[in-house]
Tab-separated table of C-alpha atoms in Angstrom:
chain	number	residue	atom	x	y	z
A	121	MET	CA	36.665	-28.859	-0.161
A	122	ARG	CA	35.439	-28.673	-3.610
A	123	SER	CA	33.546	-31.954	-3.519
A	124	LEU	CA	31.952	-30.726	-0.303
A	125	LEU	CA	30.808	-27.574	-2.032
A	126	ARG	CA	29.464	-29.513	-4.923
A	127	ARG	CA	27.664	-31.856	-2.618
A	128	TYR	CA	25.988	-29.076	-0.630
A	129	ARG	CA	25.518	-26.711	-3.547
A	130	GLU	CA	21.832	-26.434	-3.210
A	131	PRO	CA	21.606	-25.801	0.512
A	132	ILE	CA	24.362	-23.292	0.316
A	133	PHE	CA	22.836	-21.399	-2.639
A	134	VAL	CA	19.436	-21.310	-0.840
A	135	ALA	CA	20.971	-20.058	2.459
A	136	PHE	CA	22.846	-17.382	0.411
A	137	LEU	CA	19.524	-16.270	-1.220
A	138	LEU	CA	18.057	-16.116	2.277
A	139	ALA	CA	20.930	-14.436	3.883
A	140	VAL	CA	21.578	-11.608	1.431
A	141	PRO	CA	18.124	-10.099	1.476
A	142	PHE	CA	17.864	-10.510	5.041
A	143	ALA	CA	21.136	-8.643	5.698
A	144	ILE	CA	19.905	-5.830	3.393
A	145	PHE	CA	16.492	-5.826	5.221
A	146	ALA	CA	18.236	-5.689	8.654
A	147	ALA	CA	20.690	-2.992	7.452
A	148	LYS	CA	18.104	-0.775	5.782
A	149	ALA	CA	14.966	-1.333	7.826
A	150	ARG	CA	15.220	1.770	9.654
A	151	LYS	CA	16.589	4.064	6.950
A	152	PRO	CA	14.573	6.157	4.711
A	153	MET	CA	13.242	4.135	1.642
A	154	GLY	CA	14.554	4.684	-1.885
A	155	HIS	CA	14.918	3.179	-5.122
A	156	ASN	CA	18.233	2.037	-6.790
A	157	PRO	CA	18.836	2.264	-10.521
A	158	PHE	CA	17.674	-1.229	-11.121
A	159	ASP	CA	14.385	-0.557	-9.128
A	160	ARG	CA	13.923	2.517	-11.285
A	161	LEU	CA	14.489	0.505	-14.440
A	162	VAL	CA	11.869	-2.121	-13.358
A	163	LEU	CA	9.350	0.495	-12.397
A	164	ALA	CA	9.995	2.405	-15.658
A	165	LEU	CA	8.931	-0.833	-17.279
A	166	THR	CA	5.839	-1.773	-15.156
A	167	ALA	CA	4.308	1.587	-14.103
A	168	PRO	CA	3.398	2.595	-17.651
A	169	VAL	CA	1.716	-0.579	-18.139
A	170	GLU	CA	-0.199	-0.263	-15.002
A	171	LYS	CA	-1.091	3.312	-15.974
A	172	ALA	CA	-2.245	2.138	-19.580
A	173	ILE	CA	-4.506	-0.751	-17.931
A	174	VAL	CA	-6.023	1.523	-15.591
A	175	ILE	CA	-6.703	4.255	-18.197
A	176	ALA	CA	-8.054	1.687	-20.883
A	177	VAL	CA	-10.379	-0.028	-18.198
A	178	SER	CA	-11.456	3.166	-16.608
A	179	GLY	CA	-12.170	4.497	-20.140
A	180	LEU	CA	-14.274	1.424	-20.873
A	181	GLN	CA	-16.063	1.538	-17.552
A	182	ASP	CA	-16.760	5.358	-17.909
A	183	GLY	CA	-18.012	4.806	-21.462
A	184	TRP	CA	-20.403	2.104	-20.510
A	185	HIS	CA	-21.662	3.854	-17.285
A	186	GLY	CA	-21.664	7.376	-18.772
A	187	TYR	CA	-23.036	6.864	-22.288
A	188	VAL	CA	-24.739	3.454	-22.544
A	189	ALA	CA	-26.381	2.351	-19.413
A	190	LEU	CA	-27.188	5.168	-16.929
A	191	ARG	CA	-26.118	8.365	-18.721
A	192	GLY	CA	-28.273	10.875	-16.969
A	193	VAL	CA	-28.529	9.140	-13.663
A	194	ARG	CA	-24.915	8.751	-13.149
A	195	GLU	CA	-24.114	12.195	-14.084
A	196	GLU	CA	-26.587	13.411	-11.733
A	197	ASN	CA	-25.432	11.225	-9.025
A	198	LEU	CA	-21.731	12.364	-9.513
A	199	ARG	CA	-23.026	16.038	-9.344
A	200	LEU	CA	-25.029	15.458	-6.160
A	201	ARG	CA	-22.148	13.632	-4.583
A	202	ARG	CA	-19.635	16.480	-5.537
A	203	GLU	CA	-22.191	18.947	-3.963
A	204	LEU	CA	-22.511	16.864	-0.806
A	205	LEU	CA	-18.850	16.580	-0.533
A	206	ALA	CA	-18.414	20.288	-1.115
A	207	GLY	CA	-21.115	20.872	1.578
A	208	HIS	CA	-19.423	18.575	4.103
A	209	ASN	CA	-16.088	20.252	3.490
A	210	GLU	CA	-17.415	23.706	3.769
A	211	ALA	CA	-19.237	22.843	6.906
A	212	SER	CA	-16.064	21.218	8.408
A	213	ALA	CA	-13.935	24.225	7.043
A	214	LEU	CA	-16.277	26.688	8.380
A	215	ALA	CA	-16.327	25.014	11.982
A	216	GLU	CA	-12.764	24.902	11.813
A	217	MET	CA	-12.350	28.447	10.615
A	218	LYS	CA	-14.664	29.765	13.271
A	219	GLY	CA	-12.482	28.095	16.005
A	220	GLU	CA	-9.296	29.311	14.363
A	221	ASN	CA	-10.637	32.777	14.006
A	222	ASP	CA	-11.482	33.160	17.755
A	223	ARG	CA	-8.101	31.824	18.723
A	224	LEU	CA	-6.348	34.040	16.110
A	225	LYS	CA	-8.094	37.097	17.367
A	226	ARG	CA	-6.601	36.313	20.771
A	227	LEU	CA	-3.238	35.356	19.555
A	228	LEU	CA	-2.880	37.791	16.665
A	229	GLU	CA	-1.071	35.215	14.396
A	230	TYR	CA	-2.632	35.928	11.290
A	231	ALA	CA	-0.040	36.095	8.604
A	232	ASP	CA	1.655	32.720	8.865
A	233	ARG	CA	-1.503	30.679	9.045
A	234	ASN	CA	-3.072	32.232	5.979
A	235	SER	CA	-0.210	31.587	3.620
A	236	PRO	CA	-1.710	29.441	0.724
A	237	THR	CA	-0.616	25.930	0.212
A	238	ARG	CA	0.319	24.565	-3.184
A	239	TYR	CA	-1.224	21.352	-4.335
A	240	LEU	CA	-0.479	19.063	-7.215
A	241	VAL	CA	-3.286	16.917	-8.633
A	242	ALA	CA	-1.964	13.349	-9.230
A	243	GLU	CA	-3.916	10.439	-10.827
A	244	VAL	CA	-3.820	7.169	-8.874
A	245	ILE	CA	-2.688	4.371	-11.275
A	246	ALA	CA	-2.219	1.297	-8.922
A	247	VAL	CA	-2.174	0.050	-5.416
A	248	GLY	CA	0.672	-1.859	-3.693
A	249	ALA	CA	1.095	-5.398	-5.197
A	250	SER	CA	1.053	-7.176	-1.848
A	251	PRO	CA	-2.157	-7.552	-0.134
A	252	HIS	CA	-0.639	-6.383	3.060
A	253	SER	CA	0.915	-3.237	1.637
A	254	HIS	CA	-0.935	0.000	2.240
A	255	VAL	CA	0.226	1.939	-0.806
A	256	LEU	CA	-1.087	3.782	-3.808
A	257	ARG	CA	0.943	4.547	-6.892
A	258	ILE	CA	0.435	8.025	-8.497
A	259	ALA	CA	1.509	9.187	-11.969
A	260	ARG	CA	3.593	12.137	-10.579
A	261	GLY	CA	7.360	12.044	-9.573
A	262	THR	CA	10.252	13.980	-8.728
A	263	ALA	CA	10.082	15.573	-12.307
A	264	ASP	CA	6.859	17.261	-11.186
A	265	GLY	CA	8.171	18.419	-7.848
A	266	VAL	CA	7.008	15.490	-5.691
A	267	ASN	CA	9.536	14.631	-3.098
A	268	GLN	CA	9.826	11.943	-0.374
A	269	GLY	CA	7.741	12.624	2.831
A	270	ALA	CA	5.342	15.086	0.966
A	271	ALA	CA	1.799	14.972	2.308
A	272	VAL	CA	-0.989	13.585	0.157
A	273	VAL	CA	-4.537	14.530	0.632
A	274	ALA	CA	-8.015	14.225	-0.967
A	275	PRO	CA	-10.972	16.451	-0.774
A	276	GLU	CA	-12.421	14.184	2.025
A	277	GLY	CA	-9.271	14.453	4.095
A	278	VAL	CA	-5.663	12.986	4.611
A	279	VAL	CA	-4.421	10.097	2.437
A	280	GLY	CA	-0.834	9.597	3.398
A	281	GLN	CA	2.770	10.594	2.479
A	282	ILE	CA	5.105	10.002	-0.278
A	283	ALA	CA	7.245	6.944	0.628
A	284	VAL	CA	9.414	6.700	-2.519
A	285	ALA	CA	9.532	8.632	-5.731
A	286	THR	CA	10.940	8.066	-9.156
A	287	ALA	CA	11.045	10.635	-11.934
A	288	HIS	CA	7.458	10.180	-13.058
A	289	TYR	CA	5.834	7.943	-10.480
A	290	ALA	CA	5.556	7.768	-6.598
A	291	ASP	CA	4.296	5.428	-3.957
A	292	VAL	CA	2.066	6.936	-1.255
A	293	GLN	CA	2.169	5.276	2.200
A	294	LEU	CA	-1.376	5.530	3.475
A	295	ILE	CA	-2.281	6.495	6.844
A	296	MET	CA	-3.632	3.177	7.955
A	297	SER	CA	-0.025	1.730	7.358
A	298	PRO	CA	1.549	0.429	10.660
A	299	ILE	CA	4.427	2.670	10.087
A	300	SER	CA	2.343	5.944	9.711
A	301	ALA	CA	1.719	8.319	12.574
A	302	ILE	CA	0.001	11.860	12.215
A	303	PRO	CA	-0.262	14.523	14.859
A	304	ALA	CA	-3.977	15.275	15.295
A	305	VAL	CA	-6.127	17.660	17.072
A	306	SER	CA	-9.832	17.357	17.992
A	307	GLN	CA	-11.970	19.777	16.266
A	308	ARG	CA	-14.334	20.196	19.234
A	309	THR	CA	-11.938	19.983	22.310
A	310	ARG	CA	-8.691	21.015	20.567
A	311	GLY	CA	-7.141	18.348	22.352
A	312	ARG	CA	-3.958	16.967	20.831
A	313	SER	CA	-3.291	13.331	20.008
A	314	THR	CA	-1.654	11.096	17.374
A	315	VAL	CA	-3.379	8.953	14.848
A	316	LYS	CA	-1.482	5.751	14.077
A	317	GLY	CA	-2.112	3.120	11.458
A	318	VAL	CA	-2.696	-0.461	12.475
A	319	GLY	CA	-2.725	-2.165	9.062
A	320	ASP	CA	-6.497	-2.174	8.756
A	321	VAL	CA	-8.166	-0.427	6.029
A	322	THR	CA	-11.156	0.546	7.809
A	323	ARG	CA	-9.695	2.074	11.048
A	324	CYS	CA	-6.750	3.671	12.687
A	325	LYS	CA	-5.825	4.174	16.453
A	326	LEU	CA	-5.803	7.194	18.522
A	327	GLU	CA	-2.823	7.589	20.840
A	328	TYR	CA	-1.681	10.051	23.404
A	329	ALA	CA	-5.147	11.734	23.717
A	330	LEU	CA	-5.068	13.000	27.334
A	331	ARG	CA	-7.655	11.504	29.693
A	332	THR	CA	-8.535	14.997	30.828
A	333	ASP	CA	-9.679	15.849	27.285
A	334	ASP	CA	-13.386	15.400	26.736
A	335	LEU	CA	-13.097	13.256	23.739
A	336	GLN	CA	-16.333	11.669	22.542
A	337	ASP	CA	-17.500	9.218	19.926
A	338	GLY	CA	-17.942	10.975	16.748
A	339	ASP	CA	-15.354	13.897	17.428
A	340	VAL	CA	-13.729	14.917	14.266
A	341	LEU	CA	-10.027	14.713	14.229
A	342	LEU	CA	-7.867	17.161	12.031
A	343	THR	CA	-4.248	17.470	11.351
A	344	ALA	CA	-2.330	19.573	13.896
A	345	GLY	CA	0.189	20.803	11.399
A	346	GLY	CA	3.719	21.688	12.152
A	347	PRO	CA	6.935	21.609	10.038
A	348	GLY	CA	7.330	18.551	7.870
A	349	PHE	CA	3.690	17.495	8.624
A	350	PHE	CA	0.443	17.884	6.883
A	351	PRO	CA	-1.153	21.161	6.391
A	352	LYS	CA	-3.186	22.311	9.529
A	353	GLY	CA	-6.925	21.644	9.710
A	354	LEU	CA	-7.410	18.650	7.316
A	355	PRO	CA	-9.885	16.002	8.220
A	356	ILE	CA	-8.316	12.779	9.374
A	357	GLY	CA	-11.352	10.726	10.587
A	358	ARG	CA	-13.839	10.399	13.398
A	359	ALA	CA	-13.055	9.046	16.767
A	360	VAL	CA	-15.079	5.961	17.696
A	361	ASN	CA	-14.908	3.459	20.578
A	362	VAL	CA	-13.626	6.018	22.992
A	363	ALA	CA	-12.609	4.160	26.143
A	364	LYS	CA	-12.489	6.252	29.140
A	365	ARG	CA	-10.185	4.603	31.526
A	366	PRO	CA	-10.290	5.413	35.356
A	367	THR	CA	-6.619	5.424	35.679
A	368	GLY	CA	-3.572	6.337	33.474
A	369	MET	CA	-2.747	9.519	31.385
A	370	PHE	CA	-4.463	8.738	27.992
A	371	THR	CA	-7.821	7.838	26.456
A	372	ALA	CA	-7.877	4.912	24.004
A	373	ALA	CA	-10.087	5.202	20.856
A	374	ASP	CA	-10.283	4.112	17.263
A	375	VAL	CA	-10.245	6.408	14.345
A	376	ILE	CA	-12.576	5.816	11.258
A	377	PRO	CA	-10.606	7.585	8.310
A	378	ALA	CA	-12.391	10.269	6.480
A	379	VAL	CA	-11.224	8.965	3.128
A	380	ASN	CA	-12.276	5.626	1.434
A	381	PHE	CA	-8.951	4.562	0.302
A	382	SER	CA	-10.402	2.027	-2.185
A	383	ARG	CA	-12.285	4.774	-4.198
A	384	LEU	CA	-9.559	7.226	-4.905
A	385	ASP	CA	-9.060	8.292	-8.511
A	386	GLU	CA	-7.188	11.334	-7.993
A	387	VAL	CA	-5.310	12.789	-4.948
A	388	LEU	CA	-3.536	16.074	-4.195
A	389	VAL	CA	0.332	16.256	-3.348
A	390	VAL	CA	1.058	19.012	-1.005
A	391	LEU	CA	4.075	20.783	-2.609
A	392	GLY	CA	4.548	23.551	0.029
A	393	HIS	CA	3.460	27.093	0.840
A	394	LEU	CA	3.347	30.053	-1.528
A	395	PRO	CA	4.704	33.291	-0.478
A	396	PRO	CA	1.962	35.332	1.311
A	397	PRO	CA	0.558	37.522	-1.461
A	398	SER	CA	0.036	34.725	-3.820
A	399	SER	CA	-2.141	34.095	-6.845
A	400	VAL	CA	0.204	31.849	-8.550
A	401	LEU	CA	-1.669	29.128	-10.621
A	402	ASN	CA	-0.687	27.204	-13.463
A	403	ALA	CA	-2.306	24.400	-15.336
A	404	SER	CA	-1.588	21.574	-12.719
A	405	THR	CA	-1.406	23.346	-9.391
A	406	ILE	CA	-4.041	24.661	-7.342
A	407	GLY	CA	-3.445	27.301	-4.701
A	408	ALA	CA	-6.059	26.553	-1.984
A	409	PRO	CA	-6.614	29.324	0.636
A	410	GLN	CA	-6.251	27.957	4.061
B	272	MET	CA	18.936	-17.970	-18.568
B	273	THR	CA	16.541	-20.529	-20.138
B	274	LEU	CA	13.316	-19.629	-21.978
B	275	ARG	CA	11.399	-21.195	-19.341
B	276	ASN	CA	12.941	-18.928	-16.690
B	277	ALA	CA	12.364	-15.954	-18.809
B	278	LEU	CA	8.747	-16.858	-19.053
B	279	VAL	CA	8.231	-17.451	-15.395
B	280	LEU	CA	9.677	-14.052	-14.779
B	281	GLY	CA	7.237	-12.622	-17.365
B	282	VAL	CA	4.421	-14.427	-15.373
B	283	CYS	CA	5.822	-12.847	-12.149
B	284	LEU	CA	5.711	-9.425	-13.794
B	285	ALA	CA	2.258	-9.930	-15.081
B	286	ALA	CA	1.174	-11.077	-11.687
B	287	SER	CA	2.575	-8.036	-10.078
B	288	ILE	CA	0.805	-5.742	-12.587
B	289	LEU	CA	-2.380	-7.510	-11.994
B	290	GLU	CA	-2.103	-7.478	-8.278
B	291	SER	CA	-1.485	-3.608	-8.461
B	292	THR	CA	-4.262	-2.648	-10.789
B	293	LEU	CA	-7.188	-5.157	-10.369
B	294	PRO	CA	-7.860	-4.158	-6.624
B	295	PHE	CA	-7.760	-0.573	-7.616
B	296	LEU	CA	-10.091	-1.023	-10.779
B	297	LEU	CA	-12.494	-3.370	-8.812
B	298	HIS	CA	-12.256	-1.194	-5.467
B	299	LEU	CA	-11.410	-4.201	-3.557
B	300	LYS	CA	-10.595	-3.568	0.034
B	301	ALA	CA	-9.888	-6.801	1.688
B	302	VAL	CA	-10.166	-9.895	-0.660
B	303	ARG	CA	-6.954	-9.196	-2.428
B	304	ALA	CA	-5.087	-12.102	-4.058
B	305	ASP	CA	-1.371	-12.518	-3.539
B	306	LEU	CA	-0.535	-13.785	-6.983
B	307	LEU	CA	3.150	-13.646	-6.495
B	308	LEU	CA	2.923	-16.052	-3.534
B	309	SER	CA	0.945	-18.520	-5.732
B	310	VAL	CA	3.953	-18.372	-8.170
B	311	VAL	CA	6.284	-18.991	-5.242
B	312	LEU	CA	4.135	-21.964	-4.136
B	313	TYR	CA	4.114	-23.437	-7.521
B	314	LEU	CA	7.935	-23.147	-7.842
B	315	ALA	CA	8.350	-24.617	-4.381
B	316	LEU	CA	6.399	-27.721	-5.387
B	317	ASN	CA	7.481	-28.316	-8.946
B	318	ASP	CA	10.778	-26.583	-9.470
B	319	GLU	CA	14.511	-27.453	-8.963
B	320	VAL	CA	15.806	-26.086	-5.769
B	321	VAL	CA	18.403	-23.690	-7.158
B	322	GLN	CA	16.272	-22.446	-9.982
B	323	GLY	CA	12.976	-22.282	-7.872
B	324	ALA	CA	14.690	-20.269	-5.026
B	325	ALA	CA	16.158	-17.708	-7.549
B	326	LEU	CA	12.759	-17.320	-9.150
B	327	SER	CA	11.216	-16.952	-5.742
B	328	LEU	CA	13.746	-14.252	-4.934
B	329	ALA	CA	12.721	-12.372	-8.124
B	330	ALA	CA	8.973	-12.715	-7.255
B	331	GLY	CA	9.650	-11.376	-3.716
B	332	TYR	CA	11.726	-8.409	-5.155
B	333	LEU	CA	8.705	-7.470	-7.489
B	334	ALA	CA	6.358	-7.496	-4.353
B	335	ASP	CA	8.913	-5.354	-2.568
B	336	LEU	CA	9.100	-2.821	-5.279
B	337	THR	CA	5.349	-1.987	-5.106
B	338	SER	CA	4.887	-2.170	-1.452
B	339	ALA	CA	6.820	0.758	-0.094
B	340	THR	CA	8.008	-1.275	2.795
B	341	PRO	CA	11.795	-1.365	3.848
B	342	PRO	CA	13.829	-3.120	1.084
B	343	CYS	CA	13.810	-6.825	0.974
B	344	LEU	CA	10.981	-7.510	3.441
B	345	TYR	CA	8.923	-9.547	0.803
B	346	THR	CA	12.110	-10.922	-0.922
B	347	VAL	CA	13.137	-12.664	2.418
B	348	LEU	CA	9.506	-13.825	2.864
B	349	ALA	CA	9.404	-15.247	-0.676
B	350	VAL	CA	12.557	-17.146	-0.321
B	351	LEU	CA	11.540	-18.397	3.291
B	352	THR	CA	8.176	-19.433	1.997
B	353	PHE	CA	9.851	-21.438	-0.928
B	354	VAL	CA	12.091	-23.110	1.662
B	355	VAL	CA	9.360	-24.184	4.136
B	356	VAL	CA	7.015	-25.241	1.283
B	357	ARG	CA	9.847	-27.201	-0.409
B	358	LEU	CA	10.680	-28.895	2.935
B	359	ALA	CA	7.002	-29.926	3.383
B	360	GLY	CA	6.654	-30.613	-0.235
B	361	SER	CA	6.517	-34.414	0.024
B	362	THR	CA	3.458	-34.180	2.070
B	363	ILE	CA	1.634	-31.551	0.001
B	364	LYS	CA	-0.353	-32.521	-3.070
B	365	THR	CA	-1.718	-29.989	-5.460
B	366	GLY	CA	-3.046	-32.148	-8.243
B	367	GLY	CA	-6.447	-30.464	-8.407
B	368	GLY	CA	-7.821	-26.866	-8.092
B	369	LEU	CA	-9.333	-27.512	-4.507
B	370	GLN	CA	-6.003	-28.866	-3.272
B	371	SER	CA	-3.903	-25.967	-4.741
B	372	ALA	CA	-6.486	-23.511	-3.163
B	373	ALA	CA	-6.238	-25.119	0.158
B	374	VAL	CA	-2.414	-25.085	0.178
B	375	ALA	CA	-2.465	-21.326	-1.023
B	376	PHE	CA	-4.883	-20.453	1.785
B	377	ALA	CA	-2.760	-22.019	4.528
B	378	ALA	CA	0.482	-20.618	2.867
B	379	SER	CA	-1.129	-17.167	2.738
B	380	LEU	CA	-2.082	-17.167	6.391
B	381	ILE	CA	1.462	-18.184	7.432
B	382	HIS	CA	3.152	-15.737	5.083
B	383	SER	CA	0.883	-12.818	6.335
B	384	SER	CA	1.515	-13.636	9.842
B	385	LEU	CA	5.300	-13.674	9.248
B	386	ALA	CA	4.842	-10.340	7.383
B	387	ALA	CA	3.157	-8.928	10.508
B	388	VAL	CA	5.907	-10.265	12.770
B	389	LEU	CA	8.689	-8.710	10.563
B	390	PHE	CA	6.841	-5.503	10.351
B	391	TYR	CA	6.806	-5.301	14.273
B	392	PHE	CA	10.548	-5.495	14.295
B	393	ILE	CA	10.991	-2.711	11.498
B	394	ALA	CA	8.478	-0.491	13.096
B	395	PRO	CA	8.727	-0.769	16.925
B	396	GLY	CA	5.684	0.505	18.718
B	397	SER	CA	3.599	-0.158	15.785
B	398	GLU	CA	0.817	-2.591	15.830
B	399	GLY	CA	2.428	-4.729	13.300
B	400	LEU	CA	2.547	-7.846	15.635
B	401	VAL	CA	-1.255	-7.723	16.361
B	402	LEU	CA	-2.449	-10.249	13.982
B	403	GLN	CA	-5.880	-9.322	12.810
B	404	PHE	CA	-7.467	-12.509	11.908
B	405	VAL	CA	-10.177	-10.967	9.557
B	406	PRO	CA	-7.973	-9.040	7.077
B	407	LEU	CA	-5.702	-12.030	6.933
B	408	PHE	CA	-8.614	-14.372	6.395
B	409	TRP	CA	-9.831	-12.345	3.342
B	410	SER	CA	-6.531	-11.924	1.840
B	411	ALA	CA	-5.956	-15.780	2.240
B	412	LEU	CA	-9.259	-16.399	0.657
B	413	GLY	CA	-8.358	-14.113	-2.170
B	414	THR	CA	-5.140	-15.938	-2.776
B	415	ALA	CA	-6.870	-19.344	-2.465
B	416	ILE	CA	-9.428	-18.314	-5.201
B	417	ALA	CA	-6.662	-17.131	-7.550
B	418	ALA	CA	-4.050	-19.877	-6.891
B	419	PRO	CA	-5.655	-22.539	-9.191
B	420	ALA	CA	-5.618	-20.131	-12.052
B	421	VAL	CA	-1.955	-19.201	-11.436
B	422	PHE	CA	-0.948	-22.850	-11.052
B	423	SER	CA	-2.777	-23.684	-14.254
B	424	VAL	CA	-0.920	-20.962	-16.238
B	425	LEU	CA	2.411	-22.237	-14.870
B	426	ARG	CA	1.458	-25.921	-15.586
B	427	ARG	CA	0.502	-25.040	-19.211
B	428	LEU	CA	3.676	-23.128	-19.538
B	429	ASP	CA	5.844	-26.058	-18.262
B	430	ALA	CA	3.840	-28.545	-20.390
B	431	ALA	CA	4.377	-26.448	-23.496
B	432	LEU	CA	8.154	-25.955	-22.864
B	433	VAL	CA	9.120	-29.558	-21.709
B	434	PRO	CA	8.939	-31.085	-25.242
B	435	ALA	CA	10.618	-28.033	-26.801
B	436	GLU	CA	13.529	-28.091	-24.340
B	437	ALA	CA	13.877	-31.956	-24.492
B	438	ALA	CA	14.152	-31.696	-28.260
B	439	THR	CA	16.950	-29.019	-27.779
B	440	LEU	CA	18.820	-31.317	-25.447
B	441	VAL	CA	18.439	-34.257	-27.944
B	442	ARG	CA	19.783	-32.189	-30.739
């Protein structure tokens, strides 16, 4: 028996190395993700290095662009882009507020919807190592109040959700991940649907949009809200390739995300709602009125 | 653990950190190199079976750690890739940069396709099984471009360590 084991030592060892991770994968595939102490230890070693590299290189890039090469132009460009972004957001928010206002007048549901949301600013320090992962790593963790499942947004729109968090770092699963799905509502028609990731950085898929809804190319999709989901009314993206089918219940469409995921330096983690009469602000949190 | 294994693990860690930071700093969307896959390929073509499989497992673990996928998805894929490439090893030559790039390109396409299939099983109803050739192609291209550099680093490491370890054995 021993000689047999010695003879087939290599295949047995490789089979063992293949079987153990596969068993763990099969057992934990549908359970919430989490880190064990060893994972945390490795992350505690690697994440600060990633952060240091990003800070150092970004600092050099900023120094070069800001002070040596195109000082005035770059600053002006940044200012104009901020203004443009603010203008877009304002227009989108106004349109959304107008629709909401009309409905609220009818429904008299003022108080709940106006409770401010608490956001935590988080710096992006890395992306998922595998080219097929759809993850951003942020320099905020459970010590800052960031928990698994928390929504993550940017000024342009929805980014994703916290997949796993350690004390000082967290991984954000982006909305284009195949395991992401967000309840959505069309800004124009108010028709409900679900935006699902397909693993493509440039597009998501629209599901469960009723064929009877008048969805058209270019329609802006917003978060539908609800307990445990993203705050209501944040831009997700634009509907494109809307395919009206002659039969069936649903309309098929693609969604171009509102956020350019490859150009995110900072994001906002949604921590929760403040009590209604709120003006609670501290150094790192922003209370943004809805 | 030998010095060589420790250094290969160090290369894996460095590859994982570079994979995480470079695409972010360079704002890369699609052409993203899978450096850890290149390490696994090198191990499959040059290492002993037991040692190479164990190091591949470590490389896969590092990919898992930064991918927010269910545990061990990339660990399984790394060991599987090691086994498949090892079995095909006698027919694969990676002497030159072009050859290593070609092997890395093909391996990346297969690896990505397998990842998509496994993703389908962990996320029923998702589009994981829809193999989108364009993203897979760009990612494979990035891996092919980076693979000769990774192979070169590991070859140099081996070349530097072989005389030292042989001397230790003689002593």
